[in-house]
CSV table of C-alpha atoms in Angstrom, one decimal:
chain,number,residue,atom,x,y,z
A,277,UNK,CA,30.8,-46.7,-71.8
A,278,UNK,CA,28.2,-44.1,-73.2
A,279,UNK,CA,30.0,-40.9,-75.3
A,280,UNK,CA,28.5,-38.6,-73.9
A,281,UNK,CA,29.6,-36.0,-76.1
A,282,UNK,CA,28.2,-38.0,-79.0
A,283,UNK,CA,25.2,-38.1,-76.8
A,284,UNK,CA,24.8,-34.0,-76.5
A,285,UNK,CA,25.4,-33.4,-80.1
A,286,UNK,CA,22.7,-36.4,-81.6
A,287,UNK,CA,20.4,-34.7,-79.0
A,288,UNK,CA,20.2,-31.4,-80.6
A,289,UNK,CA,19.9,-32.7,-83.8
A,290,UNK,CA,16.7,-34.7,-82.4
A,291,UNK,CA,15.7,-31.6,-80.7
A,292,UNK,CA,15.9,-29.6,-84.0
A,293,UNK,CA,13.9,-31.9,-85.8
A,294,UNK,CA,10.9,-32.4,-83.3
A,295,UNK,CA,10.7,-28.3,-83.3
A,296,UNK,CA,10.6,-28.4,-87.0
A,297,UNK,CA,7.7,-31.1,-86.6
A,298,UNK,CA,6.0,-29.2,-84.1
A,299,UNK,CA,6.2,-25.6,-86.8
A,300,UNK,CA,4.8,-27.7,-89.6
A,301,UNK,CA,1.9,-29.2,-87.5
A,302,UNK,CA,1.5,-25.1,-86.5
A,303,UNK,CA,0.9,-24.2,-89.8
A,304,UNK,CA,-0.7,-26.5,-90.9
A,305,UNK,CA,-3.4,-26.3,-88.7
A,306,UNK,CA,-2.7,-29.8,-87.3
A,307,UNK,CA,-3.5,-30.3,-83.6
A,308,UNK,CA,-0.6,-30.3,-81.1
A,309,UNK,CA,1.2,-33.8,-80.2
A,310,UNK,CA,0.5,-34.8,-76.8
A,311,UNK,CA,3.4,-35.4,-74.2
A,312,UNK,CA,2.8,-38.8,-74.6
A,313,UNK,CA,2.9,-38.6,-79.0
A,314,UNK,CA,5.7,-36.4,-79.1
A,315,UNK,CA,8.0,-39.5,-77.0
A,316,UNK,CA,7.3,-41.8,-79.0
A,317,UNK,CA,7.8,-39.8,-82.5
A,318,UNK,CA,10.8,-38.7,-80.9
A,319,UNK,CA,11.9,-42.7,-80.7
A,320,UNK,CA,11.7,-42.5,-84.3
A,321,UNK,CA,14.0,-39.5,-84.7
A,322,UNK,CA,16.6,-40.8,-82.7
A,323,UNK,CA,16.5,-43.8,-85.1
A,324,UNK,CA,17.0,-41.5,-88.4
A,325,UNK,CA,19.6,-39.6,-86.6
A,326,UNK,CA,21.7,-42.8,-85.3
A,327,UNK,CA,21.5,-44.1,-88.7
A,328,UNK,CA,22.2,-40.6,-90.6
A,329,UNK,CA,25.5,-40.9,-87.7
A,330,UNK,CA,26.0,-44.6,-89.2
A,331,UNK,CA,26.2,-43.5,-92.8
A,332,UNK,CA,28.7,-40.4,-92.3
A,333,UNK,CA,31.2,-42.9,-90.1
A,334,UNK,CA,31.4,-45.1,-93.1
A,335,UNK,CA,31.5,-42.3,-95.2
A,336,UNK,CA,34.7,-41.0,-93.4
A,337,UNK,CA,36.0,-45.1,-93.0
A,338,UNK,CA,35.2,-45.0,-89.5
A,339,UNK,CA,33.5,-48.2,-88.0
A,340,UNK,CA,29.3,-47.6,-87.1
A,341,UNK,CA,28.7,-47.8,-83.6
A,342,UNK,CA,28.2,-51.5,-82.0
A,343,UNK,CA,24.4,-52.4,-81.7
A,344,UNK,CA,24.9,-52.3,-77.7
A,345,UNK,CA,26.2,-49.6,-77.8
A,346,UNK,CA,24.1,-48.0,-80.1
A,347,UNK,CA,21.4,-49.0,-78.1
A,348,UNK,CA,22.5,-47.4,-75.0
A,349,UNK,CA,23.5,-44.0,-76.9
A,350,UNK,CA,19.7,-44.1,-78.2
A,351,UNK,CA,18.5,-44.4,-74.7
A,352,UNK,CA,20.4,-41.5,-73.7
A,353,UNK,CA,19.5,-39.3,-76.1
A,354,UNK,CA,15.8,-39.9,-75.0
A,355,UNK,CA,16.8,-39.4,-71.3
A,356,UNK,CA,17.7,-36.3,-72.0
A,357,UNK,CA,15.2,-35.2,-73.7
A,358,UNK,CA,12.6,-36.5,-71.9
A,359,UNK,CA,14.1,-38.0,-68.5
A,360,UNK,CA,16.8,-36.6,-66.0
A,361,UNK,CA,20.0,-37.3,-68.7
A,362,UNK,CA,22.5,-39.5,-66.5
A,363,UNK,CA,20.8,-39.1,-63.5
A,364,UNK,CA,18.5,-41.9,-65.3
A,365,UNK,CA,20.3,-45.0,-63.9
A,366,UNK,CA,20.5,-43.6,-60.5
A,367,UNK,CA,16.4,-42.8,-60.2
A,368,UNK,CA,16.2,-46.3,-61.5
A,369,UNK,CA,17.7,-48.0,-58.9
A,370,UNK,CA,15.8,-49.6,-56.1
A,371,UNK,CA,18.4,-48.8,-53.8
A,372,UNK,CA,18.8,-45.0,-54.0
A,373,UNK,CA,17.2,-43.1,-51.6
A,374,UNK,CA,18.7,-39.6,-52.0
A,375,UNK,CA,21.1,-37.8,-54.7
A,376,UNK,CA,22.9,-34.1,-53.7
A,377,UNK,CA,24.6,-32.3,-56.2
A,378,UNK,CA,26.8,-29.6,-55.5
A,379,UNK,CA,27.9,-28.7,-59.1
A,380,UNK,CA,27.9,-31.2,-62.1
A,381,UNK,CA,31.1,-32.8,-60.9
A,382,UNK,CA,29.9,-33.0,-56.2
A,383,UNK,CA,27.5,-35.5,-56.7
A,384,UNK,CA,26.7,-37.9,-53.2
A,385,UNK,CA,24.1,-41.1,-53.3
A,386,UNK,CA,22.7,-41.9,-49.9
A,387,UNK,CA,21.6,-45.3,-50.2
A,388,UNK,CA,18.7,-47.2,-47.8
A,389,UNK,CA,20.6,-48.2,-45.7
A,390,UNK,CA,22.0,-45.1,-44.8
A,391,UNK,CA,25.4,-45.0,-46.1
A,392,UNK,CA,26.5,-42.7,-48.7
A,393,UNK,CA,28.9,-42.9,-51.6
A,394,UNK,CA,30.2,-40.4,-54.2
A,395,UNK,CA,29.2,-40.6,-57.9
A,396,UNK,CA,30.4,-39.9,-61.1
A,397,UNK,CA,29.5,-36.6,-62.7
A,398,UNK,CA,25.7,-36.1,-63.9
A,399,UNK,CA,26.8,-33.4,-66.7
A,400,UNK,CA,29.9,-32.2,-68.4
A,401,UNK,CA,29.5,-28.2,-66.9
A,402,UNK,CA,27.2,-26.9,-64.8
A,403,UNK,CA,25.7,-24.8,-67.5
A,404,UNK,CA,24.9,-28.2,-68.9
A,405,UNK,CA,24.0,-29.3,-65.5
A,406,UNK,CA,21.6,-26.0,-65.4
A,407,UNK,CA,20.5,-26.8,-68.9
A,408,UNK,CA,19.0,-30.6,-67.7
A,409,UNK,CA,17.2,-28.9,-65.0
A,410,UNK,CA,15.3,-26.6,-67.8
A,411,UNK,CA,14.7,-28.9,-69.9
A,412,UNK,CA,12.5,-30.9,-67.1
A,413,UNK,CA,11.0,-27.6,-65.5
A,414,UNK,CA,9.6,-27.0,-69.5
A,415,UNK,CA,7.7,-30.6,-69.7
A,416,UNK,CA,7.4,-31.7,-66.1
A,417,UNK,CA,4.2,-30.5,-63.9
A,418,UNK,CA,0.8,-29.1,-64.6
A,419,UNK,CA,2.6,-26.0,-66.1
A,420,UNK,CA,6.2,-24.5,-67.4
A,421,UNK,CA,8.3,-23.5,-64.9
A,422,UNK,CA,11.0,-21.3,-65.1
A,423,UNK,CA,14.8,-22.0,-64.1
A,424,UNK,CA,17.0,-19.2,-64.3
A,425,UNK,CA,19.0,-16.1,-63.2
A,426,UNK,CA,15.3,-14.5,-62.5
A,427,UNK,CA,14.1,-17.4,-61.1
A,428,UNK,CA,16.8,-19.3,-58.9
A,429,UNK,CA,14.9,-22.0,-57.2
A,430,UNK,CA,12.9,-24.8,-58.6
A,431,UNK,CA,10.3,-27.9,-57.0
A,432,UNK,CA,9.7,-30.4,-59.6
A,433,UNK,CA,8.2,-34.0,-58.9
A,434,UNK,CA,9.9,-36.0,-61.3
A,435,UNK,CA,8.0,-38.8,-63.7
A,436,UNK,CA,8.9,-41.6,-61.6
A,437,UNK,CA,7.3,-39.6,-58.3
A,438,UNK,CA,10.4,-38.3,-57.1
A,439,UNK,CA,11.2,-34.8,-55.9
A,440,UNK,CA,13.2,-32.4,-57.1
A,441,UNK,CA,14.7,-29.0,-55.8
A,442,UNK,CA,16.9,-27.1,-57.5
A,443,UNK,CA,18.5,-23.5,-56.9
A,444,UNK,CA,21.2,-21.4,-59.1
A,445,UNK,CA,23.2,-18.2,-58.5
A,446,UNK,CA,22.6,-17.9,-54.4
A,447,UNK,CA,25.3,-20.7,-54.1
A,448,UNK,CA,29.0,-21.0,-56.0
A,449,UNK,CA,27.4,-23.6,-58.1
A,450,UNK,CA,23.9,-25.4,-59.0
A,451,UNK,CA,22.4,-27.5,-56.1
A,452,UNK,CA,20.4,-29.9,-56.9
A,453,UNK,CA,18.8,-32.2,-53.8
A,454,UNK,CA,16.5,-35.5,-55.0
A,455,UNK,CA,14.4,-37.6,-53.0
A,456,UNK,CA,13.4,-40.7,-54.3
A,457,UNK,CA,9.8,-42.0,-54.1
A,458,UNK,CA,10.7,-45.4,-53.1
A,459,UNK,CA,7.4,-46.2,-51.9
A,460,UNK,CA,4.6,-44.7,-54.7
A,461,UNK,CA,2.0,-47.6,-53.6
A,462,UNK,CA,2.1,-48.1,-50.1
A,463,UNK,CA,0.0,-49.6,-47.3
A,464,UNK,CA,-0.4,-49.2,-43.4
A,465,UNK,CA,0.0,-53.0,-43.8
A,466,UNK,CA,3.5,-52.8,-45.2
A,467,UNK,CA,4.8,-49.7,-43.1
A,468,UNK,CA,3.7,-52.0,-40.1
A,469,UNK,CA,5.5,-55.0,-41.7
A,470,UNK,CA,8.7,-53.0,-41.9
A,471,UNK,CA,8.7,-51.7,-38.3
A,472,UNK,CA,8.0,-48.0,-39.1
A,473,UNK,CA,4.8,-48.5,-36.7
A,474,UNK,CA,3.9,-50.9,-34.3
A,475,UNK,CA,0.9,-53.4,-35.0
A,476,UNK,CA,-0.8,-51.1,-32.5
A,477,UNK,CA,-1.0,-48.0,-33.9
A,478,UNK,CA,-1.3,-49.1,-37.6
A,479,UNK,CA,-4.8,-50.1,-36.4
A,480,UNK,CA,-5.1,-46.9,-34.2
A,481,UNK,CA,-4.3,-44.9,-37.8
A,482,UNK,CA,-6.4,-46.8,-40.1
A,483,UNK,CA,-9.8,-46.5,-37.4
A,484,UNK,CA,-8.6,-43.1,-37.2
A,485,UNK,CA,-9.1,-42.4,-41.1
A,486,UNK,CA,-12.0,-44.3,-41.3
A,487,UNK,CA,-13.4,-42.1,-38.8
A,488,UNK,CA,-12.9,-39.1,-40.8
A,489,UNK,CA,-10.3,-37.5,-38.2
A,490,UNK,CA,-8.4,-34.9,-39.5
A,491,UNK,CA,-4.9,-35.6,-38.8
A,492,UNK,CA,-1.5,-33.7,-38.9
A,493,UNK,CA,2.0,-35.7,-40.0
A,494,UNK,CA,5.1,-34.0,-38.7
A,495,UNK,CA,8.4,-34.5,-38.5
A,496,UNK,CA,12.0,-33.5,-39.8
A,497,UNK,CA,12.8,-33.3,-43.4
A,498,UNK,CA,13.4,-37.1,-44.7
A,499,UNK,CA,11.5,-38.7,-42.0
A,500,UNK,CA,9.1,-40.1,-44.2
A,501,UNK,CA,6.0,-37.8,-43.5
A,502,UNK,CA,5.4,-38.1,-48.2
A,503,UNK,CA,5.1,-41.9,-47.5
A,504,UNK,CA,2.7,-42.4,-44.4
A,505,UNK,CA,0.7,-40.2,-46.1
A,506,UNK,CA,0.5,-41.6,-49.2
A,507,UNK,CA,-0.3,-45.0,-47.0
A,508,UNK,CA,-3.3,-43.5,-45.1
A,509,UNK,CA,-4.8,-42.0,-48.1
A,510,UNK,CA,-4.7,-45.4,-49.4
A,511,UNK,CA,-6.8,-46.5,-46.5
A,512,UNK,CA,-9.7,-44.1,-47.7
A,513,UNK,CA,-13.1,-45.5,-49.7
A,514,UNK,CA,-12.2,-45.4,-53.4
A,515,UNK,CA,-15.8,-43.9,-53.7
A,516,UNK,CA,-14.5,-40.6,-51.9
A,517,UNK,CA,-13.6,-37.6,-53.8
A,518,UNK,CA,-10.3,-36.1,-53.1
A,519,UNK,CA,-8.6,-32.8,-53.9
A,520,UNK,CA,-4.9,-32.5,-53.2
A,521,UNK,CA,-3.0,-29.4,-52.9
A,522,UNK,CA,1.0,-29.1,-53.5
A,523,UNK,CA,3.6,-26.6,-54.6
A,524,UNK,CA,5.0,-29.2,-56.2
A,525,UNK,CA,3.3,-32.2,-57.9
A,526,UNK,CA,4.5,-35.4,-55.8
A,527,UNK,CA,1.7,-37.3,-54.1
A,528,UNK,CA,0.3,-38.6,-57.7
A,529,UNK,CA,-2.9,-40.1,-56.3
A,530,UNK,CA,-4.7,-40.0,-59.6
A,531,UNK,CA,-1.8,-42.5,-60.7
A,532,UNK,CA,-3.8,-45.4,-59.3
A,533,UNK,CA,-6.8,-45.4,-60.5
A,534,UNK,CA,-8.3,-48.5,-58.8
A,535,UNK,CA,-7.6,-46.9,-55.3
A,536,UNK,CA,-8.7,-43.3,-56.2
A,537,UNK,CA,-10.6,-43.2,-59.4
A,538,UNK,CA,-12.1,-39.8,-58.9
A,539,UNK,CA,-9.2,-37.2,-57.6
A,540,UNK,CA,-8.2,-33.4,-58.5
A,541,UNK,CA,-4.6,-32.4,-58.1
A,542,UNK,CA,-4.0,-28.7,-57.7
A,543,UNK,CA,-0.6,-27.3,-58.1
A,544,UNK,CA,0.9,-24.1,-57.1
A,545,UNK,CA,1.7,-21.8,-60.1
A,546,UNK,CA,4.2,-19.4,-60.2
A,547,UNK,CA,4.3,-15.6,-61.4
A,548,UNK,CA,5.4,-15.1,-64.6
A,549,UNK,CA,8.2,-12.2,-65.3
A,550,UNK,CA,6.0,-9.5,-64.7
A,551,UNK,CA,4.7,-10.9,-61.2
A,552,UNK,CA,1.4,-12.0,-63.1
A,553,UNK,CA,-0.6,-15.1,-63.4
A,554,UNK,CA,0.7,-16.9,-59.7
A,555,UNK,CA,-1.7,-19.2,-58.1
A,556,UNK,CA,-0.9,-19.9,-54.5
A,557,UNK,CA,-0.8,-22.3,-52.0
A,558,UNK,CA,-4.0,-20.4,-49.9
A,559,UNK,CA,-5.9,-19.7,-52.9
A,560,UNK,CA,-5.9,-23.5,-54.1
A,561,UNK,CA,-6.8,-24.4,-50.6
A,562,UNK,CA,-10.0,-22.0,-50.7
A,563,UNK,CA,-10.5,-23.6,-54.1
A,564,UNK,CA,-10.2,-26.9,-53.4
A,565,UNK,CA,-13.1,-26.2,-51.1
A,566,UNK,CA,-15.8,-25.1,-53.6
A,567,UNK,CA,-14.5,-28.1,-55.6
A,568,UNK,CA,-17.1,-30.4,-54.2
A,569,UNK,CA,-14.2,-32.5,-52.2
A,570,UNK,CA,-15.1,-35.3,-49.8
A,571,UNK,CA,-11.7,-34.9,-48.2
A,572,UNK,CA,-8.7,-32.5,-48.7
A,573,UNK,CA,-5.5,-33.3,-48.7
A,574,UNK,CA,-2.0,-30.6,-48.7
A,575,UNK,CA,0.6,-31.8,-49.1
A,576,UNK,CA,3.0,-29.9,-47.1
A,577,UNK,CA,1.8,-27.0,-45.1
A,578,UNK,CA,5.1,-24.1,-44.9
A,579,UNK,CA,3.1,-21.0,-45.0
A,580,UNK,CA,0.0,-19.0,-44.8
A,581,UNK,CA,-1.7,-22.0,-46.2
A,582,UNK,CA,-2.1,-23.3,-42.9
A,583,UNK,CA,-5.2,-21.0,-41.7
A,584,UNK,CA,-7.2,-21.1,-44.7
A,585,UNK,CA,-6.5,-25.3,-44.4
A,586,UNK,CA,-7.2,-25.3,-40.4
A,587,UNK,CA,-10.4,-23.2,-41.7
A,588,UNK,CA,-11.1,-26.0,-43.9
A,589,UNK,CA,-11.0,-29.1,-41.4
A,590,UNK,CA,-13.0,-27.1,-39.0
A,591,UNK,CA,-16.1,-26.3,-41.6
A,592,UNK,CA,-16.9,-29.5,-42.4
A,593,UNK,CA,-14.4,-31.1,-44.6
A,594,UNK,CA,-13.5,-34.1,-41.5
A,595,UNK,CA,-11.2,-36.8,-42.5
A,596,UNK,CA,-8.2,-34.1,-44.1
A,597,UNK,CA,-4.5,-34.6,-43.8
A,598,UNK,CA,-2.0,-32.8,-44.2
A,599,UNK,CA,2.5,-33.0,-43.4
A,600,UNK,CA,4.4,-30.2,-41.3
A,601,UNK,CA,7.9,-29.8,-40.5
A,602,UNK,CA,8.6,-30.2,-36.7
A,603,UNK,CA,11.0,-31.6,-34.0
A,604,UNK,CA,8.5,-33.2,-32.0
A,605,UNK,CA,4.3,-33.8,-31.8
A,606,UNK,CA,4.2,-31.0,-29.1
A,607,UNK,CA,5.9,-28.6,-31.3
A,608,UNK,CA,3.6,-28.7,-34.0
A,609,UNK,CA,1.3,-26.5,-32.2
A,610,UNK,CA,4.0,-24.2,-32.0
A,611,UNK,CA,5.1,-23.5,-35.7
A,612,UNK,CA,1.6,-23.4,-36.9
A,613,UNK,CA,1.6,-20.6,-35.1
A,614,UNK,CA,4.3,-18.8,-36.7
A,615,UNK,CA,2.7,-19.9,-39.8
A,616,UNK,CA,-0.3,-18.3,-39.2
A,617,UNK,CA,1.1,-14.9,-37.6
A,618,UNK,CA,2.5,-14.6,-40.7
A,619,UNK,CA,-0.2,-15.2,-42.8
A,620,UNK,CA,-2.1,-12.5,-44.9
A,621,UNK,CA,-5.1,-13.2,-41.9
A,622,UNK,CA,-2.2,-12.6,-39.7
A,623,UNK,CA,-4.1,-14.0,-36.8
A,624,UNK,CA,-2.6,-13.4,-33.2
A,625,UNK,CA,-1.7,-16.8,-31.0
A,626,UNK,CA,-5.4,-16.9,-29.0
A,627,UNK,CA,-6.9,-16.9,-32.2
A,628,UNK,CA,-4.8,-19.6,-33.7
A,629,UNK,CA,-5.1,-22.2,-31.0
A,630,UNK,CA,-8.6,-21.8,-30.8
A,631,UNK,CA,-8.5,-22.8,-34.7
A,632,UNK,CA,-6.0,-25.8,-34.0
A,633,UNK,CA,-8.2,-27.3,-31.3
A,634,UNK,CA,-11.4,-26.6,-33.6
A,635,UNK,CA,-9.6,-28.4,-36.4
A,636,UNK,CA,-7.1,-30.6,-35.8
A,637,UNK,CA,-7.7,-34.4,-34.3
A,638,UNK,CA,-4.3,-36.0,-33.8
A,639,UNK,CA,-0.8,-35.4,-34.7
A,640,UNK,CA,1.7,-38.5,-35.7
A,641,UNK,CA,5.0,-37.7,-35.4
A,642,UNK,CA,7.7,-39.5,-37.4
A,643,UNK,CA,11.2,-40.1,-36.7
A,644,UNK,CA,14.5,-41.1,-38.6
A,645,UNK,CA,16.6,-42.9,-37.1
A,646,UNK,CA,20.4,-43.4,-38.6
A,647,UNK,CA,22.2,-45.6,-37.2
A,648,UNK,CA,24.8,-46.9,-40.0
A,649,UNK,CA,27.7,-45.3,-38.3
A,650,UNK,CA,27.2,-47.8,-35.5
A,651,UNK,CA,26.5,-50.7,-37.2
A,652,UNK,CA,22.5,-50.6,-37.5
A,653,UNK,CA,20.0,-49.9,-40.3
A,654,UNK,CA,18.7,-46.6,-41.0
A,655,UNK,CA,15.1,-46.9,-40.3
A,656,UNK,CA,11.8,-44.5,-40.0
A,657,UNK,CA,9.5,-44.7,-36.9
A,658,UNK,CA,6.2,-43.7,-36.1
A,659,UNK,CA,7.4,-41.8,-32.6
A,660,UNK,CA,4.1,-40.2,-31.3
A,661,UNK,CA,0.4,-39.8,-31.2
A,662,UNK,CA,-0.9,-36.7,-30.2
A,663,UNK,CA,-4.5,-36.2,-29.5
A,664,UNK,CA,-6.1,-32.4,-29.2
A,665,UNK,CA,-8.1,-32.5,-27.0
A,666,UNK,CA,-9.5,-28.8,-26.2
A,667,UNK,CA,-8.5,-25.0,-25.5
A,668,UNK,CA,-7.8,-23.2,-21.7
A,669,UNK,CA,-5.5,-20.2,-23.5
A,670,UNK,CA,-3.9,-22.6,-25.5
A,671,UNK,CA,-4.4,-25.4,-27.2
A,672,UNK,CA,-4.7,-28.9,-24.9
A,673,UNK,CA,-3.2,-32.4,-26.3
A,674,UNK,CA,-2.3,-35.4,-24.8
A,675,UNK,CA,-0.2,-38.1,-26.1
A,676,UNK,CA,-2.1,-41.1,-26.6
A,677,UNK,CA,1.4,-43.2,-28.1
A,678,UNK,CA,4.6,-41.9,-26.6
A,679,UNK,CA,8.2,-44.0,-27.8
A,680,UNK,CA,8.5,-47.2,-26.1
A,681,UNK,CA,12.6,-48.4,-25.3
A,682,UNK,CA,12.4,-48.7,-29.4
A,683,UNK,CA,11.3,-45.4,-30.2
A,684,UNK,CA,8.2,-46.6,-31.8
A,685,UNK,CA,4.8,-45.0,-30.9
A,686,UNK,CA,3.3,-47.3,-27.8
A,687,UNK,CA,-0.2,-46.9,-26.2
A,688,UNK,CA,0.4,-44.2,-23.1
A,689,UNK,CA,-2.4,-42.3,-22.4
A,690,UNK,CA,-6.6,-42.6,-22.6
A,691,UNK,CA,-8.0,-41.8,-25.9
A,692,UNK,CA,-10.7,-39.1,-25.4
A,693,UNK,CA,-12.6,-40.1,-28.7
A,694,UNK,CA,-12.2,-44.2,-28.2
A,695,UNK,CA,-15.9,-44.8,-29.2
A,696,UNK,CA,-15.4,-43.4,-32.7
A,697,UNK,CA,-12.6,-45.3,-33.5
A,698,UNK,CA,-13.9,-48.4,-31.7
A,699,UNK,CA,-17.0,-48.0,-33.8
A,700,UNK,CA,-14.3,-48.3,-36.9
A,701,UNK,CA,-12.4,-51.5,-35.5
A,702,UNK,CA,-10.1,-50.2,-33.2
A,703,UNK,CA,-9.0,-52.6,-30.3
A,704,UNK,CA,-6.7,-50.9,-27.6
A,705,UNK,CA,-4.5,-52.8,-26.6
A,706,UNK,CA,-4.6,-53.6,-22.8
A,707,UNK,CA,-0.8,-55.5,-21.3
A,708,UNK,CA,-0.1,-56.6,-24.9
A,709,UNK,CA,-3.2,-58.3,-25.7
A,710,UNK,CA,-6.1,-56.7,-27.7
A,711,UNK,CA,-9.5,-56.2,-25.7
């Protein structure tokens, strides 16, 4: 078993001595290690300080540590400077979905198949606990970000594509929520292999991006809205340029260079202690726009984002996505419209449905369904299709794919724009058999 203690006290040393490298490079006039440069020198720090440790426990007749367990101590020390501490071995296993921690000590691991077990502690305090989280927030994302009494809540997406949010001193202790990217590269093909979609409307969705239609994924929070996403851009021309637009980096597109070689990710930037130097959500939307982008792409709409995006899909830029949270593909409509009365534009409802049937296509609504208590499997579904279709006061949709007995999205209702995705491939399907 790691010593954790011995772990905290090698780590500062480490720490102590990469800041001393970084001051002598200063003044020296030597450039700055890169993220990448200052891991690996920091590999050969923790080797020095492990063997400085080795010397003294002779020194005092104590036994070295084991090689194994040298070995793992050495790991740790790296994890924590660089990776998530002891949350490590949890992000790297296959089956963790989700991690909540409610202090250092509450910590609960929802698995894939829906159960959920508790788990030893992640840190020895919560001011330790606090201190992880810092430590990530000062190396992880396009930009420092601050995690503190000032600033109590934090987004992160985590090296291995997971995402992080953290908040401090509005609760009794530190909450810390992760969702694990389980799927990074992912495929219409797979998600309709696994039963999130039927056969049917994987082929509906992938004429649908090939036919440039700007679409809409909704659903509640952990339904999987990150990972179809993630599939249908994956369905788009690596020749196309894309911009993508997040508060918090997570979608990681440019990761994958042989799907989408040519991609700009914008993230938000927050206000520094004197309210200055914050980038928002809106203002990297209009950006992304003079940014030469073939489609764009935001990753979560939860504010006044959502008119200058709607702008966006109705000007041109055909073929955008974009994830919402909603109950259902009818309210959608609804809580963009919140959104947008609440937005600097502060546009009144006529104004914003007009805008949602100039801009929007279709919305696919996504369902979890937990069924562990029971006896079943938790599983993610493709529920609904919902076409837009025009404006009489308010915005007109019909739902092309309504649940079947399974809950999965099943042809119900004429597609208004069938020639554009038939020109792509699309087949309806007419009593179970494609035409």
């Amino acid at each position: 078993m790691t010593d954790h203690d011995l772990v905290r006290q090698l780590r500062v040393q480490v720490a102590d001595r990469l800041n001393e490298q970084r001051r002598r490079d200063q003044v020296s006039g030597i450039s700055a290690m890169t993220a990448e440069d200052e891991r690996e020198y920091s590999r050969s720090l923790i080797v020095q300080v492990l063997e400085d440790h080795a010397r003294y426990e002779i020194a005092e007749g104590r036994a070295p540590l084991p090689a194994e367990e040298e070995a793992d101590v050495a790991s740790a020390i790296h994890s924590a400077l660089f990776g998530v501490g002891r949350l490590q071995p949890l992000l790297e296993d296959p089956n963790v979905e989700n991690i909540d921690i409610n202090g250092c000590d509450k910590v609960f691991v929802q698995y894939g198949d829906g159960h959920e077990e508790t788990h030893a502690p992640v840190a020895e305090s919560d001011a330790e606990l606090i201190e992880l989280i810092q430590v990530l927030a000062s190396h992880t994302g396009l930009s420092s970000r601050p995690f503190d009494s000032a600033n109590p809540q934090l987004d992160l997406r985590l090296p291995d594509g997971s995402r992080l949010s953290a908040v401090m001193n509005v609760c009794s202790r530190p909450s810390i929520s992760v969702r694990k990217a389980r799927m990074g590269r992912v495929y219409l093909d797979e998600l309709i292999a696994n039963g999130t979609m039927t056969p049917d409307s994987g082929s509906f969705l992938k004429a649908a991006i090939a036919a440039r239609k700007n679409i809409m994924l909704a659903g509640a929070t952990n339904a999987g809205k990150t990972t179809m996403l993630r599939a249908l851009v994956n369905e788009i021309d690596p020749g196309e340029r894309l911009v993508t637009v997040e508060r918090a980096l997570e979608l990681g597109l440019g990761e994958f260079e042989d799907l989408h070689p040519n991609v700009v990710a914008f993230e938000e930037r927050l206000a520094n202690s004197e309210g200055l130097g914050g980038v928002s959500m809106a203002e990297l939307v209009r950006r992304s726009l003079r940014m030469n982008p073939s489609r764009v792409i935001v990753g979560e709409v939860l504010g006044d984002e959502i008119v200058t995006m709607l702008n966006a899909m109705s000007q041109g830029n055909d073929g955008s996505l974009s994830t919402i949270h909603a109950n259902s593909s009818l309210e959608v409509f609804n809580r963009i419209g919140t959104y947008a009365i609440q937005s600097r534009e502060r546009l009144p409802l006529e104004a914003t449905t007009l805008l949602i049937a100039g801009a929007l296509d279709f919305v696919v609504f996504l369902r979890k369904h937990n069924d562990f208590a029971s006896g079943g499997v938790q599983a993610r579904v493709v529920e609904s299709i919902r076409e837009v279709v025009g404006h009489d006061g308010q915005v007109l949709s019909s739902e092309v794919f309504a649940p079947d007995d399974q809950g999965r999205a099943a042809p119900h209702a004429p597609i208004a724009c069938i020639a554009d995705l038939e020109e792509h491939g699309y087949r309806p399907l007419v009593h179970g058999r494609f035409t």
